[in-house]
Amino acid sequence: MAAAAPPPGPTPAATALPDPTPIGHPLFTRIRLATASDVPHIHKLIHQLANFEHLAHHCSATEASLSSTLFTSPPFQSFTVFILELSQTPFPPQLHTHSALFSPITQTITLDLPIDDPEIETFKSNDKDCGFDVVVGGFALFFPNYSTFLGKPGFYVEDLFVRECYRRKGFGKMLLSAVAAQAVKMGYGRVEWTVLDWNVKAIKFYEEMGAKVLQDWRICRLTDEALQAYANPAAI
């Protein structure tokens, strides 16, 4: 009598295919040179910065005063503004640049959760070359200064600001890194800025980026009536 056939083996478990859906929420960023058409957004960002620093009572800038002073010279020769833009979709290839010295910087980050921007309509980008969902998230305003000790020019960062809903995502570092990279590209000796002594988070952030906080220096300033008193040097 023939032996009975062995029972069939266990059915192999189905192999799970990888989920093609990306994990997290990608956010596309771009840092570009600001133009005069960005003045309304720059103006709003400056006032948000003043409120954050509890200095709104000192902020008298208007769109008109910014328009007449910010874009009178080529970028990096005088006042220069980097704009941080964010989008849910990739930025299109840059067809043109505003300066041979700078090309827009694009990066992609992945977030665990999408960002809820309550001012998305207010800060929609004015750049007609990009998509409808591009929003302005922050800015850096800087200009050349000079170190006699180094015998080299540098950049002084007047303002570095990221809107509240976009903070603690690395965007401030992107902006400051862009300024520092431009200084290196131009052979400059240093980048400087000030920080309020109560802003311990900012101080820690700058130190982590490699900056030295100079404890033994103080800002001296002439403004308003104290400055106007020197209008006629012969009478002093």
Rosetta silent file (secondary structure, phi, psi, omega in degrees, C-alpha in Angstrom):
SEQUENCE: MAAAAPPPGPTPAATALPDPTPIGHPLFTRIRLATASDVPHIHKLIHQLANFEHLAHHCSATEASLSSTLFTSPPFQSFTVFILELSQTPFPPQLHTHSALFSPITQTITLDLPIDDPEIETFKSNDKDCGFDVVVGGFALFFPNYSTFLGKPGFYVEDLFVRECYRRKGFGKMLLSAVAAQAVKMGYGRVEWTVLDWNVKAIKFYEEMGAKVLQDWRICRLTDEALQAYANPAAI
SCORE:     score description
SCORE:     0.000 S_00000001
   1 L     0.000  132.736 -178.196    0.000    0.000    0.000 S_00000001
   2 L   -71.321  147.110  178.071    1.382    3.378   -1.004 S_00000001
   3 L   -67.776  146.371  178.491    2.206    5.867    1.699 S_00000001
   4 L   -68.067  144.848  178.144   -0.251    8.680    2.129 S_00000001
   5 L   -64.063  141.308  178.715    0.772   12.026    0.655 S_00000001
   6 L   -64.142  149.678  179.253    2.064   14.478    3.280 S_00000001
   7 L   -64.044  150.313  179.613   -0.372   17.184    4.315 S_00000001
   8 L   -61.998  144.251  179.034    0.047   20.522    2.509 S_00000001
   9 L   -70.362  168.867  179.806    2.391   23.004    4.172 S_00000001
  10 L   -64.438  143.365  177.960    1.178   26.226    5.759 S_00000001
  11 L   -67.161  125.319 -179.447    0.150   28.945    3.392 S_00000001
  12 L   -62.014  143.138  179.621    2.901   31.597    3.315 S_00000001
  13 L   -67.669  144.095  178.840    1.914   34.920    4.840 S_00000001
  14 L   -65.724  138.101  178.389    1.234   37.709    2.386 S_00000001
  15 L   -83.809  123.992 -179.536    4.106   40.166    2.046 S_00000001
  16 L   -74.599  129.717  177.359    3.064   43.701    2.952 S_00000001
  17 L   -83.903  146.564  179.485    3.970   46.247    0.289 S_00000001
  18 L   -63.241  142.307  178.825    5.385   49.571    1.424 S_00000001
  19 L   -72.193  120.103 -179.291    2.860   52.356    1.704 S_00000001
  20 L   -71.056  -10.847 -178.573    3.541   54.796   -1.146 S_00000001
  21 L   -75.071  125.608 -178.797    2.051   57.623    0.888 S_00000001
  22 L   -65.333  144.839  178.382    4.843   59.794    2.354 S_00000001
  23 L   -80.785  134.268  178.214    5.022   60.001    6.122 S_00000001
  24 L    88.359 -170.424 -175.688    4.430   63.479    7.536 S_00000001
  25 E  -124.831  107.766  179.945    3.594   66.738    5.823 S_00000001
  26 E   -70.994  141.675  176.326    6.149   68.198    3.394 S_00000001
  27 E  -131.939  127.171 -175.844    6.569   71.963    3.394 S_00000001
  28 E   -98.423  132.674 -176.005    8.526   73.697    0.667 S_00000001
  29 E  -121.785  152.509  175.560   10.533   76.801    1.556 S_00000001
  30 E  -145.341  134.783  170.600   12.264   79.508   -0.435 S_00000001
  31 E  -111.007  123.707 -178.578   14.454   82.425    0.579 S_00000001
  32 E  -135.861  166.999  173.961   14.635   85.134   -2.065 S_00000001
  33 E   -71.433  135.434  175.478   15.530   88.780   -2.415 S_00000001
  34 L   -75.551  156.343  173.877   12.665   91.105   -1.606 S_00000001
  35 L  -126.122  176.903 -178.662   11.486   93.705   -4.101 S_00000001
  36 H   -60.031  -27.668 -179.920    9.455   96.878   -3.752 S_00000001
  37 H   -69.098  -14.179  179.118    6.257   94.854   -4.257 S_00000001
  38 H   -87.298   -2.717 -174.439    6.971   93.113   -0.932 S_00000001
  39 H   -55.938  -43.240  178.764    6.794   96.337    1.082 S_00000001
  40 H   -57.202  -40.145  177.738    3.226   95.748    2.400 S_00000001
  41 H   -70.229  -41.556  178.826    4.305   92.384    3.841 S_00000001
  42 H   -60.168  -42.082  179.915    7.591   93.773    5.175 S_00000001
  43 H   -60.209  -45.904  179.353    5.673   96.563    6.879 S_00000001
  44 H   -64.699  -40.371  179.402    3.332   94.101    8.601 S_00000001
  45 H   -64.304  -39.918  178.315    6.252   91.893    9.661 S_00000001
  46 H   -61.481  -41.788 -179.539    8.100   94.861   11.177 S_00000001
  47 H   -70.613  -33.457  174.679    5.059   95.768   13.250 S_00000001
  48 H   -66.301  -38.954  176.442    4.660   92.160   14.404 S_00000001
  49 H   -62.336  -43.664  179.656    8.324   92.189   15.425 S_00000001
  50 H   -61.359  -40.063  177.222    7.816   95.439   17.343 S_00000001
  51 H   -65.515  -41.466  179.711    4.867   93.906   19.207 S_00000001
  52 H   -61.534  -37.928 -178.212    6.880   90.789   20.024 S_00000001
  53 L   -87.323    5.026 -178.735    9.697   92.922   21.462 S_00000001
  54 L    60.130   36.524 -177.311    7.230   95.106   23.428 S_00000001
  55 L  -126.511   23.443 -177.358    8.454   98.111   21.424 S_00000001
  56 H   -59.815  -29.540 -179.284    5.392   98.918   19.310 S_00000001
  57 H   -69.247  -13.322  177.119    5.297  102.428   20.777 S_00000001
  58 H   -98.857   -3.011 -172.963    8.650  103.097   19.084 S_00000001
  59 L   -94.842  109.498  179.962    7.608  101.799   15.661 S_00000001
  60 L  -118.091    9.237 -179.748    6.662  104.604   13.284 S_00000001
  61 L   -63.240  141.613  176.112    7.622  102.981    9.959 S_00000001
  62 L  -123.438  165.805  175.980    5.051  103.264    7.174 S_00000001
  63 H   -59.546  -37.822 -179.297    4.780  101.589    3.797 S_00000001
  64 H   -65.655  -42.386 -178.963    5.680  104.932    2.228 S_00000001
  65 H   -69.273  -35.241  177.046    8.834  105.383    4.309 S_00000001
  66 H   -68.410  -43.283 -178.758    9.939  101.818    3.583 S_00000001
  67 H   -62.004  -34.524 -175.489    9.273  102.166   -0.153 S_00000001
  68 H   -83.749   -9.082 -174.744   11.318  105.364   -0.363 S_00000001
  69 H  -123.925  -26.801 -169.302   14.370  104.017    1.479 S_00000001
  70 L   -81.294  -32.658 -170.177   14.726  100.238    1.151 S_00000001
  71 L  -120.226   45.856 -178.786   15.150   99.640   -2.578 S_00000001
  72 L   -98.479   -7.651 -179.101   17.244  102.578   -3.761 S_00000001
  73 L  -135.006  159.992  175.930   20.494  100.610   -4.285 S_00000001
  74 L   -60.655  153.370  179.531   21.416   97.198   -5.719 S_00000001
  75 L   -55.201  142.028  175.426   21.200   94.278   -3.261 S_00000001
  76 L    77.090  -10.152  175.031   24.066   93.923   -0.770 S_00000001
  77 L   -88.638  -21.814  178.026   25.405   97.427   -1.481 S_00000001
  78 L  -147.872 -138.593 -177.909   22.944   98.968    0.970 S_00000001
  79 L   -67.010  130.380 -177.999   19.750   97.786    2.681 S_00000001
  80 E  -133.081  141.258 -179.940   18.848   94.241    1.631 S_00000001
  81 E  -126.404  127.546  168.825   15.863   92.100    2.592 S_00000001
  82 E   -97.132  132.366  177.198   15.563   88.328    2.384 S_00000001
  83 E  -106.234  133.788  173.750   11.982   87.046    2.290 S_00000001
  84 E   -97.293  121.878  177.599   11.060   83.585    3.604 S_00000001
  85 E  -117.339  150.257 -179.721    8.249   81.971    1.624 S_00000001
  86 E  -134.748  147.428 -176.443    6.472   78.678    2.294 S_00000001
  87 E  -149.662  151.759  174.320    4.258   76.516    0.114 S_00000001
  88 L   -81.374  -12.306 -179.711    2.423   73.195    0.175 S_00000001
  89 L  -124.410  154.704 -177.699    3.652   72.546   -3.381 S_00000001
  90 L   -60.015  147.170  175.651    7.174   72.732   -4.850 S_00000001
  91 L   -73.968  142.964  179.027    8.397   76.074   -6.090 S_00000001
  92 L   -69.473  159.273  175.836    8.755   76.315   -9.884 S_00000001
  93 L   -56.111  140.989 -178.128   12.223   76.563  -11.422 S_00000001
  94 L   -75.202  115.854 -177.960   13.594   80.070  -11.102 S_00000001
  95 L   -82.175  -23.846  179.368   13.382   81.675  -14.513 S_00000001
  96 L  -154.974  159.598  175.700   15.254   84.794  -13.479 S_00000001
  97 L  -125.567  157.388 -178.121   17.029   86.248  -10.477 S_00000001
  98 L   -85.693  -11.129 -177.666   17.178   89.796   -9.226 S_00000001
  99 E  -152.407  138.892  176.266   20.933   89.730   -8.671 S_00000001
 100 L   -68.230  -15.846 -177.870   23.884   87.899  -10.152 S_00000001
 101 L   -87.360  -10.234 -174.804   25.205   87.616   -6.577 S_00000001
 102 E  -147.715  131.290  172.107   22.272   85.642   -5.194 S_00000001
 103 L  -113.693  140.301 -179.794   20.016   82.822   -6.344 S_00000001
 104 L   -52.733  143.177 -179.037   16.916   81.879   -4.316 S_00000001
 105 E  -103.624  121.137  178.520   17.487   79.090   -1.790 S_00000001
 106 E  -114.018  140.931  176.397   14.882   76.308   -1.754 S_00000001
 107 E  -143.379  160.159  175.508   14.556   73.538    0.826 S_00000001
 108 E  -125.082  130.632  175.334   11.975   70.940    1.777 S_00000001
 109 E  -121.348  156.822  178.286   11.169   69.962    5.341 S_00000001
 110 E  -117.030  124.874 -178.195    8.772   67.322    6.639 S_00000001
 111 E  -105.925  151.336  176.268    6.528   68.148    9.571 S_00000001
 112 L   -68.336  -36.878 -178.543    4.598   65.777   11.809 S_00000001
 113 L  -132.392  149.680  176.083    1.533   67.998   11.558 S_00000001
 114 L   -67.971  155.309  179.948    0.480   70.687    9.086 S_00000001
 115 L   -90.764  129.096  175.988    0.844   74.306   10.192 S_00000001
 116 L   -91.311  107.302 -178.355   -2.344   76.230   10.842 S_00000001
 117 L  -100.971  105.477 -178.034   -1.656   79.770    9.599 S_00000001
 118 L   -72.149  -10.781 -178.340   -4.443   82.124   10.759 S_00000001
 119 L  -116.650   29.509 -173.530   -3.077   84.940    8.577 S_00000001
 120 L   -61.648  -35.242  179.371   -2.583   83.011    5.368 S_00000001
 121 L   -71.894  -37.629 -179.088   -4.695   85.438    3.321 S_00000001
 122 L   -65.824  -35.212 -172.890   -2.924   88.486    4.732 S_00000001
 123 L  -109.050   23.983  173.891    0.536   87.132    3.924 S_00000001
 124 E   -62.812  136.813 -174.564   -0.023   85.549    0.505 S_00000001
 125 L   -65.185  147.555  175.738    3.063   86.182   -1.608 S_00000001
 126 L   -91.756   -0.233 -179.270    3.079   88.900   -4.252 S_00000001
 127 L   -73.648  113.214 -175.783    5.491   86.937   -6.440 S_00000001
 128 L   -74.572  -11.041 -179.291    3.554   86.249   -9.629 S_00000001
 129 L   -84.749   -5.942 -176.417    5.984   83.501  -10.677 S_00000001
 130 L  -114.810  176.684 -173.546    4.936   81.157   -7.866 S_00000001
 131 L   -72.289  172.785 -175.827    1.771   79.313   -6.941 S_00000001
 132 L   -73.362  -18.202 -174.209   -1.375   80.612   -5.331 S_00000001
 133 L   -97.494    9.327 -177.492   -0.657   78.942   -1.976 S_00000001
 134 L   -77.712  132.022 -177.211    2.715   80.620   -1.307 S_00000001
 135 E  -127.904  146.537  177.264    2.791   82.572    1.946 S_00000001
 136 E   -83.621  126.101 -176.983    5.376   84.893    3.493 S_00000001
 137 E  -110.912  -13.517 -178.758    6.625   83.517    6.801 S_00000001
 138 E   176.923 -177.284 -178.725    9.440   85.870    7.818 S_00000001
 139 E  -159.562  162.154  169.702   12.255   88.157    6.754 S_00000001
 140 E  -133.850  130.606  177.329   15.791   89.326    7.440 S_00000001
 141 E  -116.496  126.948 -175.680   16.888   92.911    6.828 S_00000001
 142 E  -148.659  167.465 -178.992   20.619   93.618    6.746 S_00000001
 143 E  -158.331  162.402 -177.343   23.212   95.997    5.312 S_00000001
 144 E   -71.273  144.837  165.754   27.000   96.349    5.050 S_00000001
 145 E  -131.151 -168.339 -175.837   29.146   97.667    7.874 S_00000001
 146 E  -145.348  137.381  175.001   32.920   97.726    8.282 S_00000001
 147 E  -107.081  114.297  176.311   35.443   96.371   10.785 S_00000001
 148 L   -70.494  -27.963  178.711   38.608   98.439   11.016 S_00000001
 149 L   -67.863  -39.998  178.678   40.177   95.686   13.141 S_00000001
 150 L   -84.812  -23.355 -173.372   39.629   93.114   10.413 S_00000001
 151 L    68.341   31.640 -177.929   40.070   95.544    7.553 S_00000001
 152 E  -141.210  151.788  169.923   36.991   93.971    5.962 S_00000001
 153 E   -74.297  166.587  175.321   33.318   94.777    5.434 S_00000001
 154 E  -148.228 -172.253  174.148   30.628   92.716    7.099 S_00000001
 155 E  -116.574  139.065  170.435   26.857   92.553    7.394 S_00000001
 156 E  -109.363  123.569  179.913   24.765   93.996   10.200 S_00000001
 157 E   -91.255  109.958  179.655   21.394   92.267   10.636 S_00000001
 158 E   -75.856  -45.170 -178.446   18.863   94.867   11.702 S_00000001
 159 E  -137.268  137.921  170.921   15.860   92.528   11.836 S_00000001
 160 E  -136.804  117.355 -171.975   15.395   88.762   11.839 S_00000001
 161 E  -148.175  135.993  173.432   11.803   87.666   12.298 S_00000001
 162 E  -124.317  133.373 -179.687    9.636   84.607   11.747 S_00000001
 163 L   -60.608  151.757 -168.279    5.883   84.756   12.238 S_00000001
 164 H   -54.978  -44.275 -174.585    4.602   82.998   15.344 S_00000001
 165 H   -70.234  -12.313 -179.630    2.960   79.972   13.715 S_00000001
 166 H  -106.715    6.400 -178.766    6.210   79.148   11.866 S_00000001
 167 L   -76.432  159.876  178.580    8.594   79.405   14.808 S_00000001
 168 L    61.769   31.678  176.020   10.648   76.509   16.200 S_00000001
 169 L  -120.643    0.238 -179.176   10.722   74.833   12.802 S_00000001
 170 L    95.722    3.879 -176.188   14.238   75.930   11.755 S_00000001
 171 H   -74.881  -34.451  175.590   13.155   78.847    9.570 S_00000001
 172 H   -62.338  -40.490  177.149   15.017   81.483   11.589 S_00000001
 173 H   -63.707  -38.408  177.205   18.190   79.437   11.165 S_00000001
 174 H   -59.591  -46.034 -178.368   17.539   79.263    7.418 S_00000001
 175 H   -64.615  -48.725 -178.463   17.307   83.055    7.184 S_00000001
 176 H   -66.344  -36.381  177.351   20.368   83.768    9.293 S_00000001
 177 H   -63.941  -35.577  178.607   22.335   81.057    7.496 S_00000001
 178 H   -65.108  -40.473  177.188   21.468   82.681    4.173 S_00000001
 179 H   -64.891  -45.814 -179.650   22.880   86.013    5.374 S_00000001
 180 H   -62.946  -41.206  179.861   26.030   84.330    6.710 S_00000001
 181 H   -63.564  -36.935  178.766   26.506   82.354    3.487 S_00000001
 182 H   -67.995  -37.480  176.796   26.254   85.567    1.466 S_00000001
 183 H   -61.318  -44.071  178.316   28.879   87.197    3.691 S_00000001
 184 H   -62.940  -43.630 -178.505   31.236   84.271    3.062 S_00000001
 185 H   -59.964  -35.220 -177.096   30.538   84.401   -0.678 S_00000001
 186 L   -91.582    3.122  178.922   31.449   88.097   -0.787 S_00000001
 187 L    75.501   22.013 -179.403   34.595   87.668    1.309 S_00000001
 188 L   -77.740  160.924 -171.574   33.200   89.609    4.260 S_00000001
 189 L   -92.455  -24.957 -177.968   34.693   89.272    7.738 S_00000001
 190 L  -168.024  165.282  173.148   31.700   88.892   10.018 S_00000001
 191 E  -124.558  131.825 -177.466   27.941   89.129   10.597 S_00000001
 192 E  -129.117  155.958  174.309   26.618   91.021   13.623 S_00000001
 193 E  -163.748  173.980  177.738   23.260   91.718   15.225 S_00000001
 194 L  -115.575  160.558  177.249   21.759   92.528   18.609 S_00000001
 195 L  -142.513  140.400  177.811   19.444   90.549   20.865 S_00000001
 196 L   -68.035  139.835 -173.220   17.311   91.678   23.796 S_00000001
 197 L   -66.928  -20.846  179.142   18.707   90.440   27.092 S_00000001
 198 L   -84.872  -11.013 -176.340   15.371   88.935   28.177 S_00000001
 199 L   -87.266   72.574 -172.961   15.051   86.827   25.034 S_00000001
 200 H   -66.092  -30.841  178.014   16.901   83.820   26.435 S_00000001
 201 H   -64.633  -41.977  178.679   15.566   81.452   23.762 S_00000001
 202 H   -66.584  -40.614  179.641   17.025   83.647   21.029 S_00000001
 203 H   -60.828  -45.630  178.423   20.338   83.949   22.874 S_00000001
 204 H   -62.422  -41.643  178.960   20.590   80.169   23.181 S_00000001
 205 H   -60.575  -44.591 -179.378   19.650   79.767   19.509 S_00000001
 206 H   -67.459  -39.810  178.516   22.361   82.205   18.387 S_00000001
 207 H   -64.442  -37.975  178.112   24.977   80.562   20.584 S_00000001
 208 H   -65.643  -25.464  177.050   24.069   77.164   19.158 S_00000001
 209 L   -81.883   -4.469  178.066   24.677   78.625   15.707 S_00000001
 210 L   102.495    3.318 -179.400   28.202   79.570   16.790 S_00000001
 211 L   -77.698  146.994  173.463   27.667   83.250   17.553 S_00000001
 212 L   -98.612  125.875  176.340   29.452   84.955   20.454 S_00000001
 213 L   -89.558  114.326 -174.082   27.238   87.141   22.638 S_00000001
 214 L   -83.720  104.921 -174.436   29.403   90.111   23.624 S_00000001
 215 L   -75.554  -23.041 -172.147   28.565   90.853   27.268 S_00000001
 216 L  -100.632   17.339  177.401   30.833   93.893   27.631 S_00000001
 217 L  -114.144  148.123  177.300   29.407   96.011   24.807 S_00000001
 218 L  -129.274  148.148  177.729   26.497   98.480   24.974 S_00000001
 219 L   -84.091  130.981  174.139   24.463  100.128   22.210 S_00000001
 220 L  -112.468  135.513 -172.807   24.749  103.923   21.996 S_00000001
 221 L  -144.882  133.676  168.164   22.080  105.756   20.019 S_00000001
 222 L  -107.593  127.633  178.608   21.168  109.295   19.018 S_00000001
 223 L  -155.789  168.108  177.832   17.580  109.687   17.829 S_00000001
 224 H    52.248 -131.038 -174.704   14.579  112.038   17.871 S_00000001
 225 H   -63.703  -35.970 -179.660   15.299  115.333   19.688 S_00000001
 226 H   -62.403  -35.796  177.348   18.786  114.270   20.736 S_00000001
 227 H   -75.616  -43.568 -177.732   19.716  113.768   17.086 S_00000001
 228 H   -64.021  -21.137  178.190   17.951  116.883   15.804 S_00000001
 229 L   -62.476  -18.337 -179.373   19.952  118.965   18.273 S_00000001
 230 L   -98.893   15.309 -177.539   22.917  118.471   15.903 S_00000001
 231 L   -60.962  -31.996  179.704   21.116  119.836   12.847 S_00000001
 232 L  -119.563   91.962 -175.498   23.334  122.940   12.897 S_00000001
 233 H   -59.264  -30.632 -177.643   26.895  121.882   13.794 S_00000001
 234 H   -66.962  -22.766 -177.229   28.103  125.485   13.842 S_00000001
 235 H   -90.799   -4.057 -176.927   25.723  126.293   16.706 S_00000001
 236 L   -82.772    0.000    0.000   26.910  123.462   18.948 S_00000001
